[in-house]
């Protein structure tokens, strides 16, 4: 029962979309299991460039069924836009009836709460993701399947919206939302999204039971995980491997592999500690050459050297058995490159990723410096074209994380990929 998880090993934006589009050639289904349209997955291939926020990155392969799992929170209008822009049909997209919906008041509350936090703002993407998960946990959320039961919706929705309006007006001093407009929207969504909404667990089970390959598409990254990330500067779901089990409804024996996607350096968007951050011309060079601007929000990303302490932790909490290293070409031409191998916290050498954000904020990186490589790795496709020093850099990261690299990405296009070891067997 071969399920392959592809998970961000850092603070998101590792290039998972490109990798999943590449790997999906050998899969029958690709399932998103966490997050919402806070994600931004870019896919570039012969069919064009696709910037996806909600639908899985397998959409360019006609043989692939794309599944939005129960662990995802779905903004129905964003989903409808993506369906229309990409000509998706119920034949190639399934939305779990258990996926929770992001409603207009969630988006408002996300933005109002960030403003209220002021200097302590998390720097969320403002898409309503956190408030939607909050309602899920509070058992006041609406699920996609409930759109198809208007009578039940008519019973539940008024009390929920009344309570939201109390919050909006009394706590935040904002305007209330209009329940009639929300009812109207739910009727439209029921018609337009109805054919996609299904008990997705059964689709996933069919794929696995027939021995076909399933890719579990991670969103965000392990260091933004609600449990394992740099709390409270995290997202509100579990991008790590546990989220993949609960977020689509499969058991652990279904797993055939768990690959961790890492940029050859580190980036972060939003607030929160980032020990290897470079606020100098090196950081600026990485940002410019790497085009490090958020796909969802357009915010410039913070940049820094590869963080081996965070990477090792991420490999452990996910059980990675393969590394995928992206954007190696962005480091082309540096005289030397640095990798953080430990932190110094209050004068002590620390090898483990600290639990506390204030400890992480006080962590100073201890670097190993490696020689850079000359020549360009941009667009290479053969292992023998990786310069010796770049290979030494890759091996250094492998040793630090205790996991072998399987794929090196040398550019944003599907074919700009070097395979050191196949991750998913040919279908
Ligand atoms: P939220 O997920 O919108 O609530 O944002 C919480 C934190 O996660 C913020 O620091 C965001 O910048 C970050 N975040 C959320 N989604 C992504 C992503 O897809 N890539 C990178 N950072 C993200």
Coordinates of C-alpha atoms and ligand atoms in Angstrom, one line a residue:
X1 CA 0.0 0.0 0.0
X2 CA 2.4 2.7 -1.2
X3 CA 1.9 6.1 0.1
X4 CA 4.7 8.6 -0.3
X5 CA 4.7 11.7 1.8
X6 CA 6.5 14.8 0.5
X7 CA 7.0 17.2 3.4
X8 CA 8.6 20.6 3.8
X9 CA 11.5 20.3 6.2
X10 CA 11.9 24.0 7.0
X11 CA 9.6 27.0 7.3
X12 CA 7.7 26.3 4.1
X13 CA 8.4 27.5 0.6
X14 CA 10.9 24.6 -0.1
X15 CA 9.6 24.0 -3.6
X16 CA 7.2 21.2 -2.9
X17 CA 4.9 22.1 -5.8
X18 CA 7.6 21.5 -8.4
X19 CA 8.8 18.3 -6.8
X20 CA 5.2 16.9 -6.5
X21 CA 4.5 17.8 -10.2
X22 CA 7.7 15.9 -11.1
X23 CA 6.9 12.8 -8.9
X24 CA 3.3 12.6 -9.8
X25 CA 4.1 11.0 -13.2
X26 CA 4.3 7.8 -11.2
X27 CA 1.3 8.3 -9.0
X28 CA -2.4 7.7 -9.4
X29 CA -3.4 10.3 -6.8
X30 CA -2.0 13.3 -5.0
X31 CA -3.7 14.3 -1.7
X32 CA -3.2 17.6 0.2
X33 CA -3.6 16.8 3.9
X34 CA -3.1 20.1 5.8
X35 CA -3.3 23.9 5.6
X36 CA -5.4 25.9 3.3
X37 CA -4.9 28.7 0.8
X38 CA -2.1 30.1 3.0
X39 CA 0.0 27.7 0.8
X40 CA 1.4 28.7 -2.6
X41 CA 2.7 25.9 -4.7
X42 CA 4.3 26.8 -8.1
X43 CA 4.4 24.3 -10.9
X44 CA 6.2 25.0 -14.2
X45 CA 6.1 22.6 -17.0
X46 CA 5.4 22.4 -20.8
X47 CA 1.8 23.3 -20.1
X48 CA 2.7 26.6 -18.5
X49 CA 3.1 28.1 -15.0
X50 CA 0.5 27.3 -12.3
X51 CA 0.3 29.0 -8.9
X52 CA -1.7 26.7 -6.7
X53 CA -3.0 27.5 -3.3
X54 CA -5.5 24.8 -2.6
X55 CA -5.6 22.2 -5.3
X56 CA -2.9 19.5 -5.2
X57 CA 0.1 19.8 -7.5
X58 CA -0.7 16.7 -9.5
X59 CA -3.2 18.5 -11.7
X60 CA -1.0 18.6 -14.8
X61 CA -1.1 14.8 -15.2
X62 CA -4.3 13.5 -16.8
X63 CA -4.0 10.1 -15.0
X64 CA -3.8 11.7 -11.5
X65 CA -6.8 12.1 -9.2
X66 CA -6.2 15.1 -6.9
X67 CA -7.7 14.9 -3.5
X68 CA -8.2 17.7 -0.9
X69 CA -8.2 15.8 2.3
X70 CA -10.2 16.3 5.5
X71 CA -7.3 17.9 7.2
X72 CA -7.3 20.9 4.8
X73 CA -9.4 24.0 5.4
X74 CA -11.1 25.1 2.2
X75 CA -12.1 28.7 1.2
X76 CA -14.9 27.8 -1.3
X77 CA -14.4 30.8 -3.5
X78 CA -10.7 30.3 -3.8
X79 CA -11.3 26.7 -4.7
X80 CA -13.8 27.6 -7.3
X81 CA -11.4 30.1 -8.9
X82 CA -8.7 27.4 -9.0
X83 CA -11.1 24.9 -10.5
X84 CA -12.1 27.3 -13.2
X85 CA -8.6 28.6 -13.9
X86 CA -7.2 25.1 -14.3
X87 CA -10.3 23.4 -16.0
X88 CA -10.6 20.9 -13.2
X89 CA -13.6 18.5 -13.2
X90 CA -15.0 16.0 -10.6
X91 CA -13.1 13.4 -12.6
X92 CA -9.7 14.7 -11.5
X93 CA -10.5 16.6 -8.2
X94 CA -12.1 15.2 -5.1
X95 CA -12.8 17.4 -2.0
X96 CA -13.3 15.5 1.3
X97 CA -16.8 16.0 2.7
X98 CA -15.1 16.3 6.1
X99 CA -12.8 19.3 5.1
X100 CA -13.7 22.4 7.1
X101 CA -14.7 25.5 5.3
X102 CA -13.1 29.0 5.6
X103 CA -16.0 31.4 5.8
X104 CA -15.9 35.2 5.3
X105 CA -15.9 35.8 9.1
X106 CA -12.7 33.6 9.4
X107 CA -10.8 35.9 7.0
X108 CA -12.0 39.0 8.8
X109 CA -11.1 37.5 12.2
X110 CA -7.6 36.5 11.1
X111 CA -6.9 40.0 10.0
X112 CA -8.5 41.7 13.0
X113 CA -6.6 39.4 15.4
X114 CA -3.3 40.1 13.7
X115 CA -3.9 43.9 14.1
X116 CA -4.9 43.3 17.8
X117 CA -1.6 41.5 18.4
X118 CA 0.3 44.5 17.3
X119 CA 4.0 44.0 17.8
X120 CA 3.4 40.4 18.7
X121 CA 1.7 39.6 15.4
X122 CA 2.5 36.2 13.9
X123 CA 2.6 37.6 10.4
X124 CA -0.2 35.2 9.2
X125 CA -1.1 35.1 5.6
X126 CA -4.5 36.6 6.5
X127 CA -6.5 34.0 4.7
X128 CA -8.6 32.9 7.6
X129 CA -6.8 29.6 8.1
X130 CA -6.2 29.9 11.9
X131 CA -9.7 31.0 12.8
X132 CA -11.1 28.1 10.6
X133 CA -9.0 25.5 12.5
X134 CA -10.0 27.2 15.8
X135 CA -13.7 26.6 14.9
X136 CA -12.8 23.0 13.9
X137 CA -11.3 22.3 17.4
X138 CA -14.1 24.3 19.1
X139 CA -16.7 22.1 17.2
X140 CA -18.3 25.2 15.6
X141 CA -16.9 24.7 12.1
X142 CA -18.8 23.9 9.0
X143 CA -17.6 21.0 6.8
X144 CA -17.8 20.8 3.0
X145 CA -20.3 17.9 3.2
X146 CA -22.7 20.1 5.2
X147 CA -23.2 22.3 2.2
X148 CA -25.1 19.4 0.7
X149 CA -27.6 19.3 3.6
X150 CA -29.3 22.8 3.6
X151 CA -31.8 21.8 6.3
X152 CA -29.1 21.0 8.8
X153 CA -27.2 24.1 7.7
X154 CA -30.2 26.2 8.4
X155 CA -30.3 24.8 11.9
X156 CA -26.6 25.2 12.7
X157 CA -25.5 28.4 10.9
X158 CA -27.5 31.1 12.7
X159 CA -26.1 30.3 16.1
X160 CA -22.6 30.2 14.8
X161 CA -22.9 33.5 12.9
X162 CA -24.6 35.2 15.9
X163 CA -21.6 34.2 18.1
X164 CA -19.1 35.4 15.4
X165 CA -20.9 38.7 15.2
X166 CA -20.7 39.1 19.0
X167 CA -17.0 38.7 18.7
X168 CA -16.6 40.9 15.6
X169 CA -18.6 43.8 17.1
X170 CA -17.9 43.6 20.9
X171 CA -14.3 42.4 21.0
X172 CA -12.9 43.9 17.8
X173 CA -15.3 46.8 17.3
X174 CA -15.8 45.7 13.7
X175 CA -18.9 45.4 11.5
X176 CA -20.9 42.2 11.7
X177 CA -21.2 39.8 8.8
X178 CA -24.6 39.4 7.1
X179 CA -26.1 35.9 7.6
X180 CA -28.3 36.2 4.5
X181 CA -25.2 36.7 2.4
X182 CA -23.5 33.7 3.9
X183 CA -26.6 31.5 3.3
X184 CA -26.7 32.8 -0.3
X185 CA -23.1 31.9 -0.7
X186 CA -23.6 28.4 0.8
X187 CA -26.4 27.7 -1.7
X188 CA -24.1 28.7 -4.6
X189 CA -21.2 26.6 -3.3
X190 CA -23.5 23.6 -2.9
X191 CA -24.4 23.8 -6.6
X192 CA -20.9 24.6 -7.9
X193 CA -18.8 22.5 -5.5
X194 CA -21.3 19.7 -4.8
X195 CA -20.1 17.3 -7.6
X196 CA -16.5 17.4 -6.1
X197 CA -17.5 16.8 -2.5
X198 CA -17.2 13.1 -1.6
X199 CA -16.1 10.8 1.2
X200 CA -12.4 11.1 0.1
X201 CA -11.2 8.4 2.5
X202 CA -12.7 5.7 0.3
X203 CA -10.9 7.1 -2.8
X204 CA -7.6 7.0 -1.0
X205 CA -8.3 3.5 0.3
X206 CA -9.1 2.3 -3.2
X207 CA -5.8 3.8 -4.6
X208 CA -3.8 2.1 -1.8
X209 CA -5.7 -1.2 -1.9
X210 CA -5.1 -1.5 -5.7
X211 CA -1.4 -1.0 -5.1
X212 CA -1.3 2.3 -6.9
X213 CA 1.0 5.1 -5.7
X214 CA -0.4 7.9 -3.6
X215 CA 1.6 11.1 -2.9
X216 CA 0.7 13.0 0.2
X217 CA 1.4 16.6 -0.5
X218 CA 2.7 18.6 2.4
X219 CA 2.0 22.3 2.8
X220 CA 4.0 24.8 4.8
X221 CA 6.9 23.0 6.6
X222 CA 7.8 21.1 9.8
X223 CA 9.1 24.2 11.6
X224 CA 5.7 25.8 11.1
X225 CA 3.9 22.7 12.6
X226 CA 1.5 23.6 15.4
X227 CA 3.1 20.9 17.7
X228 CA 6.6 20.7 16.5
X229 CA 7.3 24.1 15.1
X230 CA 8.6 27.3 16.6
X231 CA 5.4 28.0 18.6
X232 CA 3.7 30.4 18.8
X233 CA 5.1 31.5 15.4
X234 CA 3.6 28.6 13.6
X235 CA 0.6 27.8 11.4
X236 CA -2.5 26.1 12.9
X237 CA -2.2 22.6 11.4
X238 CA 0.2 19.7 11.3
X239 CA 2.4 19.8 8.2
X240 CA 4.5 17.0 9.7
X241 CA 3.9 13.3 8.9
X242 CA 1.3 12.7 11.6
X243 CA -0.9 15.3 9.9
X244 CA -0.6 13.2 6.7
X245 CA -2.2 10.2 8.4
X246 CA -5.1 12.1 10.1
X247 CA -5.4 14.6 7.2
X248 CA -6.5 12.0 4.6
X249 CA -7.4 9.1 6.8
X250 CA -4.8 6.4 6.3
X251 CA -2.9 4.1 8.6
X252 CA 0.9 4.0 9.1
X253 CA 1.4 0.8 7.3
X254 CA 0.3 2.5 4.1
X255 CA 3.6 4.5 4.1
X256 CA 6.4 3.5 1.6
X257 CA 8.4 6.6 2.1
X258 CA 8.6 10.0 3.7
X259 CA 10.7 12.5 1.8
X260 CA 11.8 15.8 3.3
X261 CA 12.1 18.8 1.0
X262 CA 14.8 21.3 2.0
X263 CA 16.1 24.4 0.2
X264 CA 19.9 24.5 0.0
X265 CA 19.6 27.5 2.3
X266 CA 16.8 28.7 4.6
X267 CA 13.9 31.1 4.3
X268 CA 11.1 32.2 6.5
X269 CA 8.1 34.5 5.9
X270 CA 6.3 36.1 8.8
X271 CA 7.5 36.7 12.3
X272 CA 9.4 34.4 14.6
X273 CA 13.0 33.4 15.5
X274 CA 15.3 32.4 12.7
X275 CA 18.9 31.7 14.0
X276 CA 20.7 31.6 10.6
X277 CA 19.0 34.7 9.2
X278 CA 21.3 36.9 7.2
X279 CA 20.4 40.6 7.3
X280 CA 23.3 41.6 5.1
X281 CA 24.4 41.6 1.5
X282 CA 24.7 37.8 1.5
X283 CA 21.0 37.5 2.6
X284 CA 20.0 40.1 0.0
X285 CA 21.9 38.2 -2.7
X286 CA 20.1 34.9 -1.8
X287 CA 16.8 36.8 -1.8
X288 CA 17.4 38.4 -5.2
X289 CA 18.9 35.5 -7.0
X290 CA 16.4 33.0 -5.4
X291 CA 13.4 35.3 -6.1
X292 CA 12.4 34.9 -2.5
X293 CA 9.0 36.6 -2.5
X294 CA 5.9 34.9 -1.0
X295 CA 3.7 33.2 -3.6
X296 CA 0.6 33.9 -1.5
X297 CA 1.2 37.3 0.0
X298 CA 4.0 38.8 -2.1
X299 CA 6.0 39.5 1.1
X300 CA 9.8 39.4 0.7
X301 CA 11.1 36.2 2.5
X302 CA 13.8 36.4 5.2
X303 CA 16.9 34.4 4.1
X304 CA 19.8 32.6 5.7
X305 CA 22.3 29.8 5.6
X306 CA 21.2 26.1 5.9
X307 CA 20.2 25.3 9.5
X308 CA 21.4 21.8 10.3
X309 CA 20.1 21.9 13.8
X310 CA 16.6 22.6 12.7
X311 CA 17.0 20.2 9.7
X312 CA 18.1 17.3 12.0
X313 CA 15.1 17.9 14.2
X314 CA 12.8 18.1 11.3
X315 CA 14.2 14.8 10.0
X316 CA 13.6 13.1 13.3
X317 CA 10.0 14.3 13.9
X318 CA 9.0 13.2 10.4
X319 CA 11.2 10.1 10.0
X320 CA 12.5 11.3 6.7
X321 CA 14.0 8.5 4.6
X322 CA 15.0 10.7 1.7
X323 CA 16.1 14.2 1.2
X324 CA 15.1 16.4 -1.7
X325 CA 17.3 19.5 -2.0
X326 CA 16.0 22.4 -4.0
X327 CA 17.4 25.6 -5.3
X328 CA 21.0 24.4 -5.2
X329 CA 21.8 26.7 -8.1
X330 CA 21.0 29.8 -6.0
X331 CA 24.3 29.1 -4.1
X332 CA 26.3 28.9 -7.3
X333 CA 29.3 31.3 -7.3
X334 CA 29.8 31.8 -3.6
X335 CA 33.4 31.6 -2.5
X336 CA 32.4 29.7 0.6
X337 CA 29.0 28.5 1.9
X338 CA 28.1 28.0 5.5
X339 CA 26.0 25.4 7.3
X340 CA 24.8 25.8 10.9
X341 CA 25.9 22.6 12.8
X342 CA 24.9 23.7 16.4
X343 CA 23.6 26.7 18.3
X344 CA 25.2 28.6 21.1
X345 CA 22.6 29.6 23.7
X346 CA 23.8 31.7 26.6
X347 CA 27.4 30.5 26.2
X348 CA 26.5 26.8 25.9
X349 CA 26.7 24.6 22.7
X350 CA 23.3 23.1 21.9
X351 CA 22.7 20.5 19.3
X352 CA 18.9 20.1 19.8
X353 CA 16.3 22.5 18.4
X354 CA 15.0 24.4 21.5
X355 CA 11.3 24.2 22.4
X356 CA 11.1 27.8 23.5
X357 CA 10.9 30.6 21.0
X358 CA 12.8 32.9 23.3
X359 CA 15.6 30.3 23.5
X360 CA 15.5 30.0 19.7
X361 CA 15.7 33.8 19.4
X362 CA 18.8 33.8 21.6
X363 CA 20.4 30.9 19.6
X364 CA 23.5 32.0 17.7
X365 CA 24.5 29.7 14.9
X366 CA 27.8 27.8 15.0
X367 CA 28.9 27.4 11.4
X368 CA 31.0 25.1 9.4
X369 CA 32.4 26.8 6.3
X370 CA 32.7 24.8 3.1
X371 CA 34.2 25.8 -0.2
X372 CA 31.8 27.1 -2.8
X373 CA 31.7 25.9 -6.4
X374 CA 32.3 27.6 -9.7
X375 CA 30.2 27.2 -12.8
X376 CA 26.5 27.0 -12.9
X377 CA 24.3 24.1 -11.6
X378 CA 21.2 25.8 -13.0
X379 CA 19.1 23.4 -15.1
X380 CA 21.4 20.4 -14.7
X381 CA 19.8 17.0 -15.0
X382 CA 22.7 14.5 -14.6
X383 CA 24.4 13.6 -11.3
X384 CA 27.8 13.8 -13.0
X385 CA 27.1 17.5 -13.7
X386 CA 27.0 18.4 -10.0
X387 CA 30.4 20.1 -9.2
X388 CA 32.5 18.3 -6.7
X389 CA 32.3 21.0 -4.1
X390 CA 28.5 21.1 -4.5
X391 CA 28.4 17.4 -4.0
X392 CA 30.5 17.8 -0.8
X393 CA 28.0 20.3 0.4
X394 CA 25.1 17.9 -0.3
X395 CA 27.0 15.1 1.5
X396 CA 27.7 17.4 4.5
X397 CA 23.9 18.0 4.8
X398 CA 23.2 14.3 4.5
X399 CA 25.6 13.5 7.3
X400 CA 24.2 16.2 9.5
X401 CA 20.6 15.1 9.0
X402 CA 21.4 11.4 8.9
X403 CA 19.4 11.0 5.7
X404 CA 20.5 10.4 2.1
X405 CA 19.6 12.8 -0.7
X406 CA 17.5 11.4 -3.5
X407 CA 16.7 14.4 -5.7
X408 CA 18.4 17.7 -6.3
X409 CA 16.4 20.4 -8.0
X410 CA 18.3 22.7 -10.2
X411 CA 15.5 25.0 -11.4
X412 CA 11.8 25.7 -11.2
X413 CA 10.8 23.7 -14.3
X414 CA 9.8 20.0 -14.0
X415 CA 12.8 18.7 -16.0
X416 CA 15.4 20.7 -14.1
X417 CA 15.8 17.8 -11.7
X418 CA 18.7 15.5 -10.9
X419 CA 17.8 12.1 -9.6
X420 CA 20.4 10.4 -7.4
X421 CA 18.0 7.7 -6.3
X422 CA 14.4 7.1 -7.4
X423 CA 11.8 7.9 -4.7
X424 CA 8.7 6.4 -6.3
X425 CA 8.9 3.3 -8.4
X426 CA 7.7 3.7 -12.0
X427 CA 4.0 2.9 -12.2
Ligands
LIG1 P1 -1.1 31.3 8.7 O1 -0.8 29.9 8.3 O2 -1.7 32.1 7.6 O3 -1.9 31.3 10.0 O4 0.3 32.0 9.1 C1 1.1 31.5 10.2 C2 2.6 31.5 9.9 O5 2.8 30.5 8.9 C3 3.1 32.8 9.3 O6 4.4 33.0 9.7 C4 3.0 32.6 7.8 O7 3.9 33.4 7.1 C5 3.5 31.1 7.8 N1 3.0 30.4 6.6 C6 1.7 30.0 6.4 N2 1.7 29.4 5.2 C7 2.9 29.4 4.7 C8 3.5 28.9 3.5 O8 2.9 28.2 2.6 N3 4.8 29.1 3.3 C9 5.6 29.8 4.2 N4 5.1 30.3 5.3 C10 3.8 30.1 5.6

